[in-house]
PDB file of C-alpha atoms in Angstrom:
ATOM      1  CA  MET A   1      40.315 102.535  58.467  1.00  0.00           C
ATOM      2  CA  ASP A   2      36.663 102.345  57.421  1.00  0.00           C
ATOM      3  CA  LEU A   3      36.770 105.841  55.892  1.00  0.00           C
ATOM      4  CA  LYS A   4      39.982 105.028  54.046  1.00  0.00           C
ATOM      5  CA  GLU A   5      38.404 101.891  52.611  1.00  0.00           C
ATOM      6  CA  LYS A   6      35.346 103.871  51.482  1.00  0.00           C
ATOM      7  CA  LEU A   7      37.438 106.606  49.895  1.00  0.00           C
ATOM      8  CA  GLU A   8      39.337 103.992  47.906  1.00  0.00           C
ATOM      9  CA  LEU A   9      36.103 103.495  45.946  1.00  0.00           C
ATOM     10  CA  PHE A  10      36.323 107.001  44.480  1.00  0.00           C
ATOM     11  CA  ASN A  11      38.647 108.434  41.863  1.00  0.00           C
ATOM     12  CA  PHE A  12      39.259 111.616  43.792  1.00  0.00           C
ATOM     13  CA  SER A  13      42.211 113.902  43.164  1.00  0.00           C
ATOM     14  CA  GLU A  14      44.547 114.298  46.160  1.00  0.00           C
ATOM     15  CA  GLU A  15      42.957 117.647  46.954  1.00  0.00           C
ATOM     16  CA  GLU A  16      39.384 116.327  46.824  1.00  0.00           C
ATOM     17  CA  ARG A  17      40.414 113.361  48.926  1.00  0.00           C
ATOM     18  CA  ARG A  18      41.774 115.725  51.566  1.00  0.00           C
ATOM     19  CA  ARG A  19      38.527 117.741  51.487  1.00  0.00           C
ATOM     20  CA  ALA A  20      36.485 114.545  51.768  1.00  0.00           C
ATOM     21  CA  ILE A  21      38.409 113.500  54.862  1.00  0.00           C
ATOM     22  CA  GLU A  22      38.386 116.930  56.479  1.00  0.00           C
ATOM     23  CA  LYS A  23      34.896 118.164  55.668  1.00  0.00           C
ATOM     24  CA  HIS A  24      32.595 115.444  54.341  1.00  0.00           C
ATOM     25  CA  ALA A  25      33.519 112.306  56.238  1.00  0.00           C
ATOM     26  CA  VAL A  26      30.123 112.391  57.983  1.00  0.00           C
ATOM     27  CA  SER A  27      28.292 111.785  54.701  1.00  0.00           C
ATOM     28  CA  LEU A  28      30.300 108.609  54.183  1.00  0.00           C
ATOM     29  CA  SER A  29      29.958 107.504  57.795  1.00  0.00           C
ATOM     30  CA  LEU A  30      26.170 107.290  57.386  1.00  0.00           C
ATOM     31  CA  VAL A  31      26.386 104.523  54.773  1.00  0.00           C
ATOM     32  CA  SER A  32      28.138 101.167  54.657  1.00  0.00           C
ATOM     33  CA  THR A  33      30.885 100.322  52.189  1.00  0.00           C
ATOM     34  CA  GLU A  34      28.514  97.884  50.485  1.00  0.00           C
ATOM     35  CA  GLU A  35      25.843 100.563  50.083  1.00  0.00           C
ATOM     36  CA  ILE A  36      28.415 102.935  48.595  1.00  0.00           C
ATOM     37  CA  LYS A  37      29.516 100.219  46.161  1.00  0.00           C
ATOM     38  CA  ASP A  38      25.916  99.564  45.094  1.00  0.00           C
ATOM     39  CA  ILE A  39      25.155 103.242  44.605  1.00  0.00           C
ATOM     40  CA  LEU A  40      28.406 103.815  42.708  1.00  0.00           C
ATOM     41  CA  LYS A  41      27.639 100.834  40.474  1.00  0.00           C
ATOM     42  CA  PHE A  42      24.222 102.294  39.679  1.00  0.00           C
ATOM     43  CA  LEU A  43      25.617 105.787  39.089  1.00  0.00           C
ATOM     44  CA  THR A  44      28.340 104.414  36.807  1.00  0.00           C
ATOM     45  CA  SER A  45      25.678 102.603  34.765  1.00  0.00           C
ATOM     46  CA  LYS A  46      24.036 106.015  34.316  1.00  0.00           C
ATOM     47  CA  ASN A  47      27.324 107.761  33.435  1.00  0.00           C
ATOM     48  CA  VAL A  48      27.329 109.817  36.613  1.00  0.00           C
ATOM     49  CA  THR A  49      30.756 110.386  38.137  1.00  0.00           C
ATOM     50  CA  ILE A  50      31.438 111.686  41.615  1.00  0.00           C
ATOM     51  CA  THR A  51      34.484 113.928  41.399  1.00  0.00           C
ATOM     52  CA  LYS A  52      33.908 116.465  44.184  1.00  0.00           C
ATOM     53  CA  ALA A  53      34.056 115.796  47.903  1.00  0.00           C
ATOM     54  CA  HIS A  54      30.921 117.851  48.624  1.00  0.00           C
ATOM     55  CA  GLU A  55      28.939 115.546  46.298  1.00  0.00           C
ATOM     56  CA  LEU A  56      29.271 112.770  48.890  1.00  0.00           C
ATOM     57  CA  THR A  57      26.032 113.993  50.509  1.00  0.00           C
ATOM     58  CA  ILE A  58      24.059 112.140  47.819  1.00  0.00           C
ATOM     59  CA  PHE A  59      24.900 108.831  49.498  1.00  0.00           C
ATOM     60  CA  GLY A  60      22.555 109.870  52.289  1.00  0.00           C
ATOM     61  CA  ASN A  61      19.658 109.214  49.892  1.00  0.00           C
ATOM     62  CA  GLY A  62      20.060 105.454  49.635  1.00  0.00           C
ATOM     63  CA  LEU A  63      20.012 103.407  46.429  1.00  0.00           C
ATOM     64  CA  ALA A  64      16.225 102.954  46.154  1.00  0.00           C
ATOM     65  CA  GLU A  65      15.622 106.696  46.387  1.00  0.00           C
ATOM     66  CA  ILE A  66      18.322 107.490  43.835  1.00  0.00           C
ATOM     67  CA  GLU A  67      16.929 104.876  41.419  1.00  0.00           C
ATOM     68  CA  LYS A  68      13.442 106.346  41.805  1.00  0.00           C
ATOM     69  CA  LYS A  69      14.680 109.877  41.124  1.00  0.00           C
ATOM     70  CA  PHE A  70      16.513 108.741  38.010  1.00  0.00           C
ATOM     71  CA  ALA A  71      13.442 106.874  36.751  1.00  0.00           C
ATOM     72  CA  ILE A  72      11.310 110.000  37.037  1.00  0.00           C
ATOM     73  CA  LEU A  73      13.739 112.247  35.177  1.00  0.00           C
ATOM     74  CA  GLU A  74      14.508 109.567  32.592  1.00  0.00           C
ATOM     75  CA  GLU A  75      10.804 109.460  31.736  1.00  0.00           C
ATOM     76  CA  ILE A  76      11.111 113.030  30.503  1.00  0.00           C
ATOM     77  CA  HIS A  77      14.662 112.538  29.131  1.00  0.00           C
ATOM     78  CA  GLU A  78      16.171 114.989  31.595  1.00  0.00           C
ATOM     79  CA  SER A  79      18.428 112.785  33.723  1.00  0.00           C
ATOM     80  CA  ASP A  80      21.329 114.862  32.351  1.00  0.00           C
ATOM     81  CA  ILE A  81      20.566 117.086  35.327  1.00  0.00           C
ATOM     82  CA  TYR A  82      22.297 114.457  37.486  1.00  0.00           C
ATOM     83  CA  ARG A  83      25.166 113.937  35.062  1.00  0.00           C
ATOM     84  CA  GLN A  84      25.861 117.678  34.969  1.00  0.00           C
ATOM     85  CA  ASN A  85      25.668 118.063  38.732  1.00  0.00           C
ATOM     86  CA  PRO A  86      25.385 114.919  40.875  1.00  0.00           C
ATOM     87  CA  SER A  87      24.498 117.020  43.939  1.00  0.00           C
ATOM     88  CA  MET A  88      21.110 117.626  42.329  1.00  0.00           C
ATOM     89  CA  ILE A  89      20.219 114.060  43.326  1.00  0.00           C
ATOM     90  CA  ASN A  90      19.550 115.582  46.746  1.00  0.00           C
ATOM     91  CA  ARG A  91      16.882 117.889  45.361  1.00  0.00           C
ATOM     92  CA  ASN A  92      13.196 117.083  45.348  1.00  0.00           C
ATOM     93  CA  VAL A  93      12.683 115.449  41.979  1.00  0.00           C
ATOM     94  CA  ILE A  94       8.945 116.130  41.910  1.00  0.00           C
ATOM     95  CA  ASP A  95       9.608 119.856  42.207  1.00  0.00           C
ATOM     96  CA  ILE A  96      12.073 119.674  39.331  1.00  0.00           C
ATOM     97  CA  TYR A  97       9.680 117.577  37.290  1.00  0.00           C
ATOM     98  CA  LYS A  98       6.782 119.999  37.832  1.00  0.00           C
ATOM     99  CA  LYS A  99       8.939 123.008  37.025  1.00  0.00           C
ATOM    100  CA  ILE A 100      10.152 121.494  33.746  1.00  0.00           C
ATOM    101  CA  ASN A 101       6.594 120.597  32.817  1.00  0.00           C
ATOM    102  CA  TYR A 102       5.413 124.118  33.572  1.00  0.00           C
ATOM    103  CA  CYS A 103       8.235 125.644  31.509  1.00  0.00           C
ATOM    104  CA  ILE A 104       7.310 123.409  28.576  1.00  0.00           C
ATOM    105  CA  GLN A 105       3.669 124.368  28.852  1.00  0.00           C
ATOM    106  CA  ILE A 106       4.384 128.097  28.715  1.00  0.00           C
ATOM    107  CA  GLY A 107       7.299 127.771  26.273  1.00  0.00           C
ATOM    108  CA  LYS A 108       9.909 129.033  28.716  1.00  0.00           C
ATOM    109  CA  PRO A 109      13.413 127.628  28.097  1.00  0.00           C
ATOM    110  CA  TYR A 110      14.762 125.786  31.118  1.00  0.00           C
ATOM    111  CA  LYS A 111      18.153 125.055  29.595  1.00  0.00           C
ATOM    112  CA  LYS A 112      20.774 127.573  28.633  1.00  0.00           C
ATOM    113  CA  GLU A 113      22.385 127.633  25.179  1.00  0.00           C
ATOM    114  CA  ASP A 114      25.321 125.589  26.478  1.00  0.00           C
ATOM    115  CA  GLY A 115      22.936 122.824  27.616  1.00  0.00           C
ATOM    116  CA  THR A 116      23.182 123.529  31.326  1.00  0.00           C
ATOM    117  CA  TYR A 117      19.980 123.814  33.310  1.00  0.00           C
ATOM    118  CA  GLU A 118      18.564 127.071  34.613  1.00  0.00           C
ATOM    119  CA  PRO A 119      19.151 127.517  38.381  1.00  0.00           C
ATOM    120  CA  PHE A 120      15.450 128.264  38.929  1.00  0.00           C
ATOM    121  CA  LEU A 121      14.731 124.547  38.502  1.00  0.00           C
ATOM    122  CA  PHE A 122      16.598 123.867  41.736  1.00  0.00           C
ATOM    123  CA  SER A 123      15.749 126.783  43.998  1.00  0.00           C
ATOM    124  CA  SER A 124      12.347 127.972  45.210  1.00  0.00           C
ATOM    125  CA  LYS A 125      13.657 131.488  45.672  1.00  0.00           C
ATOM    126  CA  ALA A 126      15.063 131.649  42.137  1.00  0.00           C
ATOM    127  CA  TRP A 127      11.857 130.126  40.801  1.00  0.00           C
ATOM    128  CA  GLN A 128       9.689 132.704  42.572  1.00  0.00           C
ATOM    129  CA  GLN A 129      11.893 135.502  41.300  1.00  0.00           C
ATOM    130  CA  GLU A 130      11.550 134.190  37.755  1.00  0.00           C
ATOM    131  CA  PHE A 131       7.867 133.293  37.772  1.00  0.00           C
ATOM    132  CA  ASN A 132       6.396 134.683  40.986  1.00  0.00           C
ATOM    133  CA  LYS A 133       4.831 131.265  41.439  1.00  0.00           C
ATOM    134  CA  ASP A 134       5.166 128.710  44.230  1.00  0.00           C
ATOM    135  CA  MET A 135       5.650 125.123  43.155  1.00  0.00           C
ATOM    136  CA  THR A 136       7.224 123.551  46.205  1.00  0.00           C
ATOM    137  CA  VAL A 137       6.087 120.124  47.238  1.00  0.00           C
ATOM    138  CA  ASP A 138       4.438 120.536  50.625  1.00  0.00           C
ATOM    139  CA  ASN A 139       6.470 118.033  52.585  1.00  0.00           C
ATOM    140  CA  LYS A 140       9.092 115.358  52.351  1.00  0.00           C
ATOM    141  CA  GLU A 141       6.484 112.589  52.618  1.00  0.00           C
ATOM    142  CA  THR A 142       5.427 113.194  49.022  1.00  0.00           C
ATOM    143  CA  LEU A 143       8.799 111.943  47.894  1.00  0.00           C
ATOM    144  CA  ASN A 144       8.269 108.620  49.557  1.00  0.00           C
ATOM    145  CA  LYS A 145       5.150 107.905  47.545  1.00  0.00           C
ATOM    146  CA  GLU A 146       5.434 105.816  44.417  1.00  0.00           C
ATOM    147  CA  ILE A 147       4.905 108.221  41.543  1.00  0.00           C
ATOM    148  CA  ILE A 148       4.700 106.020  38.517  1.00  0.00           C
ATOM    149  CA  THR A 149       3.095 102.919  40.020  1.00  0.00           C
ATOM    150  CA  VAL A 150      -0.657 102.519  40.049  1.00  0.00           C
ATOM    151  CA  GLU A 151      -1.578 102.320  43.707  1.00  0.00           C
ATOM    152  CA  PRO A 152      -5.141 103.613  44.077  1.00  0.00           C
ATOM    153  CA  ALA A 153      -4.273 106.429  46.488  1.00  0.00           C
ATOM    154  CA  ILE A 154      -1.987 108.074  43.962  1.00  0.00           C
ATOM    155  CA  GLN A 155      -3.606 106.867  40.761  1.00  0.00           C
ATOM    156  CA  ASN A 156      -4.733 110.378  39.838  1.00  0.00           C
ATOM    157  CA  GLU A 157      -1.303 111.830  40.372  1.00  0.00           C
ATOM    158  CA  ALA A 158       0.276 109.004  38.366  1.00  0.00           C
ATOM    159  CA  ASP A 159      -2.231 109.623  35.541  1.00  0.00           C
ATOM    160  CA  THR A 160      -1.467 113.331  35.556  1.00  0.00           C
ATOM    161  CA  ILE A 161       2.264 112.690  35.532  1.00  0.00           C
ATOM    162  CA  ASN A 162       1.963 110.107  32.768  1.00  0.00           C
ATOM    163  CA  ASN A 163      -0.126 112.552  30.706  1.00  0.00           C
ATOM    164  CA  ASN A 164       2.470 115.214  31.283  1.00  0.00           C
ATOM    165  CA  ILE A 165       5.183 112.796  30.209  1.00  0.00           C
ATOM    166  CA  VAL A 166       3.272 112.223  26.954  1.00  0.00           C
ATOM    167  CA  ASP A 167       3.044 116.010  26.468  1.00  0.00           C
ATOM    168  CA  ILE A 168       6.752 116.428  27.095  1.00  0.00           C
ATOM    169  CA  ASN A 169       7.645 113.556  24.768  1.00  0.00           C
ATOM    170  CA  GLU A 170       5.429 115.015  22.040  1.00  0.00           C
ATOM    171  CA  TYR A 171       7.088 118.369  22.497  1.00  0.00           C
ATOM    172  CA  ARG A 172      10.497 116.700  22.304  1.00  0.00           C
ATOM    173  CA  LYS A 173       9.457 114.702  19.207  1.00  0.00           C
ATOM    174  CA  ALA A 174       8.312 117.916  17.506  1.00  0.00           C
ATOM    175  CA  HIS A 175      11.697 119.433  18.289  1.00  0.00           C
ATOM    176  CA  GLU A 176      13.535 116.396  16.949  1.00  0.00           C
ATOM    177  CA  ASP A 177      11.447 116.534  13.757  1.00  0.00           C
ATOM    178  CA  MET A 178      12.346 120.198  13.364  1.00  0.00           C
ATOM    179  CA  GLU A 179      16.010 119.313  13.775  1.00  0.00           C
ATOM    180  CA  LYS A 180      15.711 116.594  11.073  1.00  0.00           C
ATOM    181  CA  ILE A 181      14.020 119.023   8.697  1.00  0.00           C
ATOM    182  CA  GLU A 182      16.755 121.575   9.354  1.00  0.00           C
ATOM    183  CA  ALA A 183      19.426 118.917   8.652  1.00  0.00           C
ATOM    184  CA  GLU A 184      17.723 117.920   5.389  1.00  0.00           C
ATOM    185  CA  LYS A 185      17.416 121.572   4.410  1.00  0.00           C
ATOM    186  CA  THR A 186      21.151 122.041   4.989  1.00  0.00           C
ATOM    187  CA  SER A 187      21.866 118.945   2.880  1.00  0.00           C
ATOM    188  CA  PHE A 188      19.613 120.165   0.041  1.00  0.00           C
ATOM    189  CA  ASN A 189      21.253 123.581   0.130  1.00  0.00           C
ATOM    190  CA  ALA A 190      24.662 121.897  -0.254  1.00  0.00           C
ATOM    191  CA  ILE A 191      23.405 119.883  -3.246  1.00  0.00           C
ATOM    192  CA  ARG A 192      21.883 123.026  -4.754  1.00  0.00           C
ATOM    193  CA  ALA A 193      25.166 124.886  -4.288  1.00  0.00           C
ATOM    194  CA  ASP A 194      27.017 122.026  -6.079  1.00  0.00           C
ATOM    195  CA  LEU A 195      24.521 122.067  -8.943  1.00  0.00           C
ATOM    196  CA  GLU A 196      24.779 125.839  -9.253  1.00  0.00           C
ATOM    197  CA  ARG A 197      28.555 125.550  -9.343  1.00  0.00           C
ATOM    198  CA  GLU A 198      28.387 122.878 -12.080  1.00  0.00           C
ATOM    199  CA  LEU A 199      25.894 125.004 -14.012  1.00  0.00           C
ATOM    200  CA  ALA A 200      28.215 127.976 -13.762  1.00  0.00           C
ATOM    201  CA  GLU A 201      31.089 125.817 -15.053  1.00  0.00           C
ATOM    202  CA  LEU A 202      28.944 124.622 -17.965  1.00  0.00           C
ATOM    203  CA  ASP A 203      27.970 128.218 -18.727  1.00  0.00           C
ATOM    204  CA  SER A 204      31.575 129.236 -18.692  1.00  0.00           C
ATOM    205  CA  LEU A 205      32.435 126.308 -21.019  1.00  0.00           C
ATOM    206  CA  LYS A 206      29.595 127.290 -23.279  1.00  0.00           C
ATOM    207  CA  ASN A 207      30.817 130.886 -23.358  1.00  0.00           C
ATOM    208  CA  MET A 208      34.290 129.634 -24.202  1.00  0.00           C
ATOM    209  CA  ASN A 209      32.852 127.608 -27.067  1.00  0.00           C
ATOM    210  CA  ASN A 210      30.913 130.628 -28.235  1.00  0.00           C
ATOM    211  CA  ASP A 211      34.096 132.689 -28.197  1.00  0.00           C
ATOM    212  CA  MET A 212      35.694 130.079 -30.419  1.00  0.00           C
ATOM    213  CA  GLY A 213      32.677 130.230 -32.694  1.00  0.00           C
ATOM    214  CA  TYR A 214      31.289 126.843 -31.522  1.00  0.00           C
ATOM    215  CA  VAL A 215      27.720 126.602 -30.353  1.00  0.00           C
ATOM    216  CA  GLY A 216      27.642 122.891 -29.767  1.00  0.00           C
ATOM    217  CA  ILE A 217      29.523 119.716 -30.670  1.00  0.00           C
ATOM    218  CA  ASN A 218      27.554 119.357 -33.903  1.00  0.00           C
ATOM    219  CA  ASP A 219      28.704 122.822 -34.969  1.00  0.00           C
ATOM    220  CA  ILE A 220      32.395 121.875 -34.938  1.00  0.00           C
ATOM    221  CA  PRO A 221      33.451 121.570 -38.570  1.00  0.00           C
ATOM    222  CA  ASP A 222      34.332 118.061 -39.703  1.00  0.00           C
ATOM    223  CA  GLU A 223      37.818 119.171 -40.759  1.00  0.00           C
ATOM    224  CA  GLN A 224      38.565 120.099 -37.186  1.00  0.00           C
ATOM    225  CA  PHE A 225      37.819 116.495 -36.217  1.00  0.00           C
ATOM    226  CA  GLU A 226      39.980 115.301 -39.062  1.00  0.00           C
ATOM    227  CA  ILE A 227      42.836 117.497 -37.862  1.00  0.00           C
ATOM    228  CA  GLY A 228      42.253 116.266 -34.377  1.00  0.00           C
ATOM    229  CA  ARG A 229      42.261 112.636 -35.443  1.00  0.00           C
ATOM    230  CA  GLY A 230      45.372 113.263 -37.524  1.00  0.00           C
ATOM    231  CA  ARG A 231      47.165 114.726 -34.562  1.00  0.00           C
ATOM    232  CA  ALA A 232      46.062 111.927 -32.341  1.00  0.00           C
ATOM    233  CA  ALA A 233      47.263 109.448 -34.847  1.00  0.00           C
TER     234      ALA A 233
ATOM    235  CA  MET B   1      14.461 121.685  62.931  1.00  0.00           C
ATOM    236  CA  LYS B   2      12.884 124.433  64.973  1.00  0.00           C
ATOM    237  CA  PHE B   3      16.291 125.188  66.473  1.00  0.00           C
ATOM    238  CA  LEU B   4      17.282 126.733  63.131  1.00  0.00           C
ATOM    239  CA  GLU B   5      14.708 129.487  63.605  1.00  0.00           C
ATOM    240  CA  LYS B   6      16.918 130.763  66.414  1.00  0.00           C
ATOM    241  CA  TYR B   7      19.527 131.457  63.727  1.00  0.00           C
ATOM    242  CA  ASP B   8      17.161 133.548  61.614  1.00  0.00           C
ATOM    243  CA  PHE B   9      16.269 130.825  59.165  1.00  0.00           C
ATOM    244  CA  ASN B  10      12.695 131.490  58.097  1.00  0.00           C
ATOM    245  CA  LYS B  11      10.092 128.736  57.813  1.00  0.00           C
ATOM    246  CA  GLU B  12      10.309 128.641  54.015  1.00  0.00           C
ATOM    247  CA  GLU B  13      14.070 128.142  54.149  1.00  0.00           C
ATOM    248  CA  ILE B  14      13.727 125.330  56.671  1.00  0.00           C
ATOM    249  CA  ALA B  15      10.980 123.710  54.588  1.00  0.00           C
ATOM    250  CA  GLU B  16      13.116 123.924  51.465  1.00  0.00           C
ATOM    251  CA  PHE B  17      16.070 122.459  53.305  1.00  0.00           C
ATOM    252  CA  LEU B  18      13.973 119.509  54.524  1.00  0.00           C
ATOM    253  CA  ASN B  19      12.561 119.078  51.046  1.00  0.00           C
ATOM    254  CA  ASN B  20      15.928 119.004  49.293  1.00  0.00           C
ATOM    255  CA  SER B  21      18.268 117.101  51.583  1.00  0.00           C
ATOM    256  CA  PRO B  22      18.919 113.391  52.118  1.00  0.00           C
ATOM    257  CA  LYS B  23      16.918 111.852  54.935  1.00  0.00           C
ATOM    258  CA  LYS B  24      19.966 110.319  56.612  1.00  0.00           C
ATOM    259  CA  LEU B  25      21.645 113.705  56.886  1.00  0.00           C
ATOM    260  CA  ILE B  26      18.485 115.414  58.140  1.00  0.00           C
ATOM    261  CA  ASP B  27      18.207 112.774  60.846  1.00  0.00           C
ATOM    262  CA  ALA B  28      21.871 113.215  61.768  1.00  0.00           C
ATOM    263  CA  ILE B  29      21.402 116.995  62.059  1.00  0.00           C
ATOM    264  CA  LYS B  30      18.312 116.519  64.223  1.00  0.00           C
ATOM    265  CA  LYS B  31      20.305 114.220  66.499  1.00  0.00           C
ATOM    266  CA  SER B  32      23.254 116.612  66.722  1.00  0.00           C
ATOM    267  CA  LYS B  33      21.565 119.953  67.318  1.00  0.00           C
ATOM    268  CA  LYS B  34      24.186 121.043  69.860  1.00  0.00           C
ATOM    269  CA  LEU B  35      27.099 120.375  67.533  1.00  0.00           C
ATOM    270  CA  VAL B  36      25.359 122.014  64.565  1.00  0.00           C
ATOM    271  CA  SER B  37      24.448 125.012  66.720  1.00  0.00           C
ATOM    272  CA  ALA B  38      28.043 125.365  67.947  1.00  0.00           C
ATOM    273  CA  ASN B  39      29.314 125.367  64.362  1.00  0.00           C
ATOM    274  CA  ILE B  40      26.706 127.893  63.202  1.00  0.00           C
ATOM    275  CA  ASP B  41      27.548 130.060  66.223  1.00  0.00           C
ATOM    276  CA  TYR B  42      31.210 130.007  65.247  1.00  0.00           C
ATOM    277  CA  LEU B  43      30.506 131.310  61.730  1.00  0.00           C
ATOM    278  CA  LYS B  44      28.092 133.888  63.080  1.00  0.00           C
ATOM    279  CA  GLU B  45      30.601 135.140  65.634  1.00  0.00           C
ATOM    280  CA  LEU B  46      33.323 135.190  63.014  1.00  0.00           C
ATOM    281  CA  GLY B  47      31.187 137.720  61.149  1.00  0.00           C
ATOM    282  CA  VAL B  48      30.064 135.526  58.269  1.00  0.00           C
ATOM    283  CA  THR B  49      26.764 137.199  57.428  1.00  0.00           C
ATOM    284  CA  ASN B  50      25.497 134.611  54.955  1.00  0.00           C
ATOM    285  CA  TYR B  51      25.996 131.621  57.249  1.00  0.00           C
ATOM    286  CA  GLN B  52      22.384 130.528  56.560  1.00  0.00           C
ATOM    287  CA  GLN B  53      23.137 130.101  52.871  1.00  0.00           C
ATOM    288  CA  ILE B  54      26.299 128.184  53.714  1.00  0.00           C
ATOM    289  CA  PHE B  55      24.390 125.864  56.006  1.00  0.00           C
ATOM    290  CA  LEU B  56      21.606 125.263  53.450  1.00  0.00           C
ATOM    291  CA  GLU B  57      24.148 124.273  50.807  1.00  0.00           C
ATOM    292  CA  TYR B  58      26.863 122.528  52.836  1.00  0.00           C
ATOM    293  CA  TYR B  59      24.863 121.168  55.771  1.00  0.00           C
ATOM    294  CA  ASP B  60      26.963 118.013  56.160  1.00  0.00           C
ATOM    295  CA  MET B  61      29.967 120.135  57.135  1.00  0.00           C
ATOM    296  CA  PHE B  62      28.084 121.351  60.195  1.00  0.00           C
ATOM    297  CA  LEU B  63      28.226 117.788  61.514  1.00  0.00           C
ATOM    298  CA  MET B  64      32.016 118.025  61.694  1.00  0.00           C
ATOM    299  CA  ASP B  65      33.657 117.900  65.067  1.00  0.00           C
ATOM    300  CA  HIS B  66      33.649 121.514  66.311  1.00  0.00           C
ATOM    301  CA  SER B  67      37.437 121.837  66.582  1.00  0.00           C
ATOM    302  CA  ASN B  68      37.865 120.509  63.035  1.00  0.00           C
ATOM    303  CA  PHE B  69      35.167 122.889  61.804  1.00  0.00           C
ATOM    304  CA  VAL B  70      36.954 125.842  63.391  1.00  0.00           C
ATOM    305  CA  GLU B  71      40.247 124.671  61.888  1.00  0.00           C
ATOM    306  CA  VAL B  72      38.830 124.711  58.335  1.00  0.00           C
ATOM    307  CA  PHE B  73      37.721 128.344  58.582  1.00  0.00           C
ATOM    308  CA  SER B  74      40.457 129.715  60.841  1.00  0.00           C
ATOM    309  CA  LYS B  75      43.168 128.974  58.270  1.00  0.00           C
ATOM    310  CA  TYR B  76      42.208 132.190  56.478  1.00  0.00           C
ATOM    311  CA  GLU B  77      42.241 135.889  57.268  1.00  0.00           C
ATOM    312  CA  PRO B  78      38.683 136.496  58.606  1.00  0.00           C
ATOM    313  CA  GLU B  79      37.969 139.700  56.672  1.00  0.00           C
ATOM    314  CA  ASP B  80      39.203 138.200  53.441  1.00  0.00           C
ATOM    315  CA  LEU B  81      37.244 134.994  54.032  1.00  0.00           C
ATOM    316  CA  ILE B  82      34.020 136.850  54.907  1.00  0.00           C
ATOM    317  CA  GLU B  83      34.293 138.985  51.782  1.00  0.00           C
ATOM    318  CA  LYS B  84      34.922 135.970  49.557  1.00  0.00           C
ATOM    319  CA  LEU B  85      32.050 134.016  51.099  1.00  0.00           C
ATOM    320  CA  GLN B  86      29.727 136.949  50.570  1.00  0.00           C
ATOM    321  CA  LYS B  87      30.649 137.066  46.916  1.00  0.00           C
ATOM    322  CA  ASN B  88      30.306 133.335  46.367  1.00  0.00           C
ATOM    323  CA  ILE B  89      29.520 130.623  48.884  1.00  0.00           C
ATOM    324  CA  LYS B  90      31.060 128.000  46.586  1.00  0.00           C
ATOM    325  CA  VAL B  91      34.357 129.127  48.102  1.00  0.00           C
ATOM    326  CA  VAL B  92      33.442 126.725  50.921  1.00  0.00           C
ATOM    327  CA  GLU B  93      34.141 123.798  48.571  1.00  0.00           C
ATOM    328  CA  TYR B  94      37.736 124.906  48.180  1.00  0.00           C
ATOM    329  CA  LEU B  95      38.638 125.619  51.800  1.00  0.00           C
TER     330      LEU B  95
END
């Protein structure tokens, strides 16, 4: 009955609902209905939707932990990671954060052309294969520390992270500026193309006039105007 | 989580698992070593060679009641299942 009540909170397809009952009921059994509601409310406010039964593991994190993880990735404008794949909420956010920062520093793309994130951000093995560099947080305890707050024991780490956030934001700003310049360039090119087209039309009109022996309006004989007026009248 | 070493998980894999999994589920696995072991044993005996990968990705499934766990995997032809799991462990999501 409890499981059924909890599952009612999700918009699962029939198939995913079956999988949730058969294979992932344990993940839901570890949290109360109220906790699930609170987490879902938070996730909805962040445009994260749980559509797959295996994503139910994220509820084992608890609301405070999920909020903290979001806050860290939002600082560097990369919380899309969670929107693209909610299961990534389970991953160590400090590892992800450090990896993104490192990629930015060395100019290595960490997103594919379609906007999805490179798998090496989420796997130590993939990361080592890509960079031959270990960047795993030593133990789970690190996660429980406040990263952004200014408690003395972690002040240095917070300063480093905040500096890195500034670097990342500057990098992002530079990219956004480049995009604006590109957009303006495209707009100017369109205007130039219009002007060139109008110029070509004027040239063609001028050539037509030349063919008729006219160079300009002042060169049209007065009698032509008279004829014209006569006709109009 | 030392019991996982018995199943050929190396220390790095165990560390990464602890580092990237929700605390409540880690605690549940620690409390249910026998059940988790029985479920890993089943996959191992079935011939699923990449059972470590499957555990590291879908650890909550290993907390299923053993008979239910067996039922999920025994619905399929073993050879076919093993081959598909070797190609892509995401198959587990669709069982």
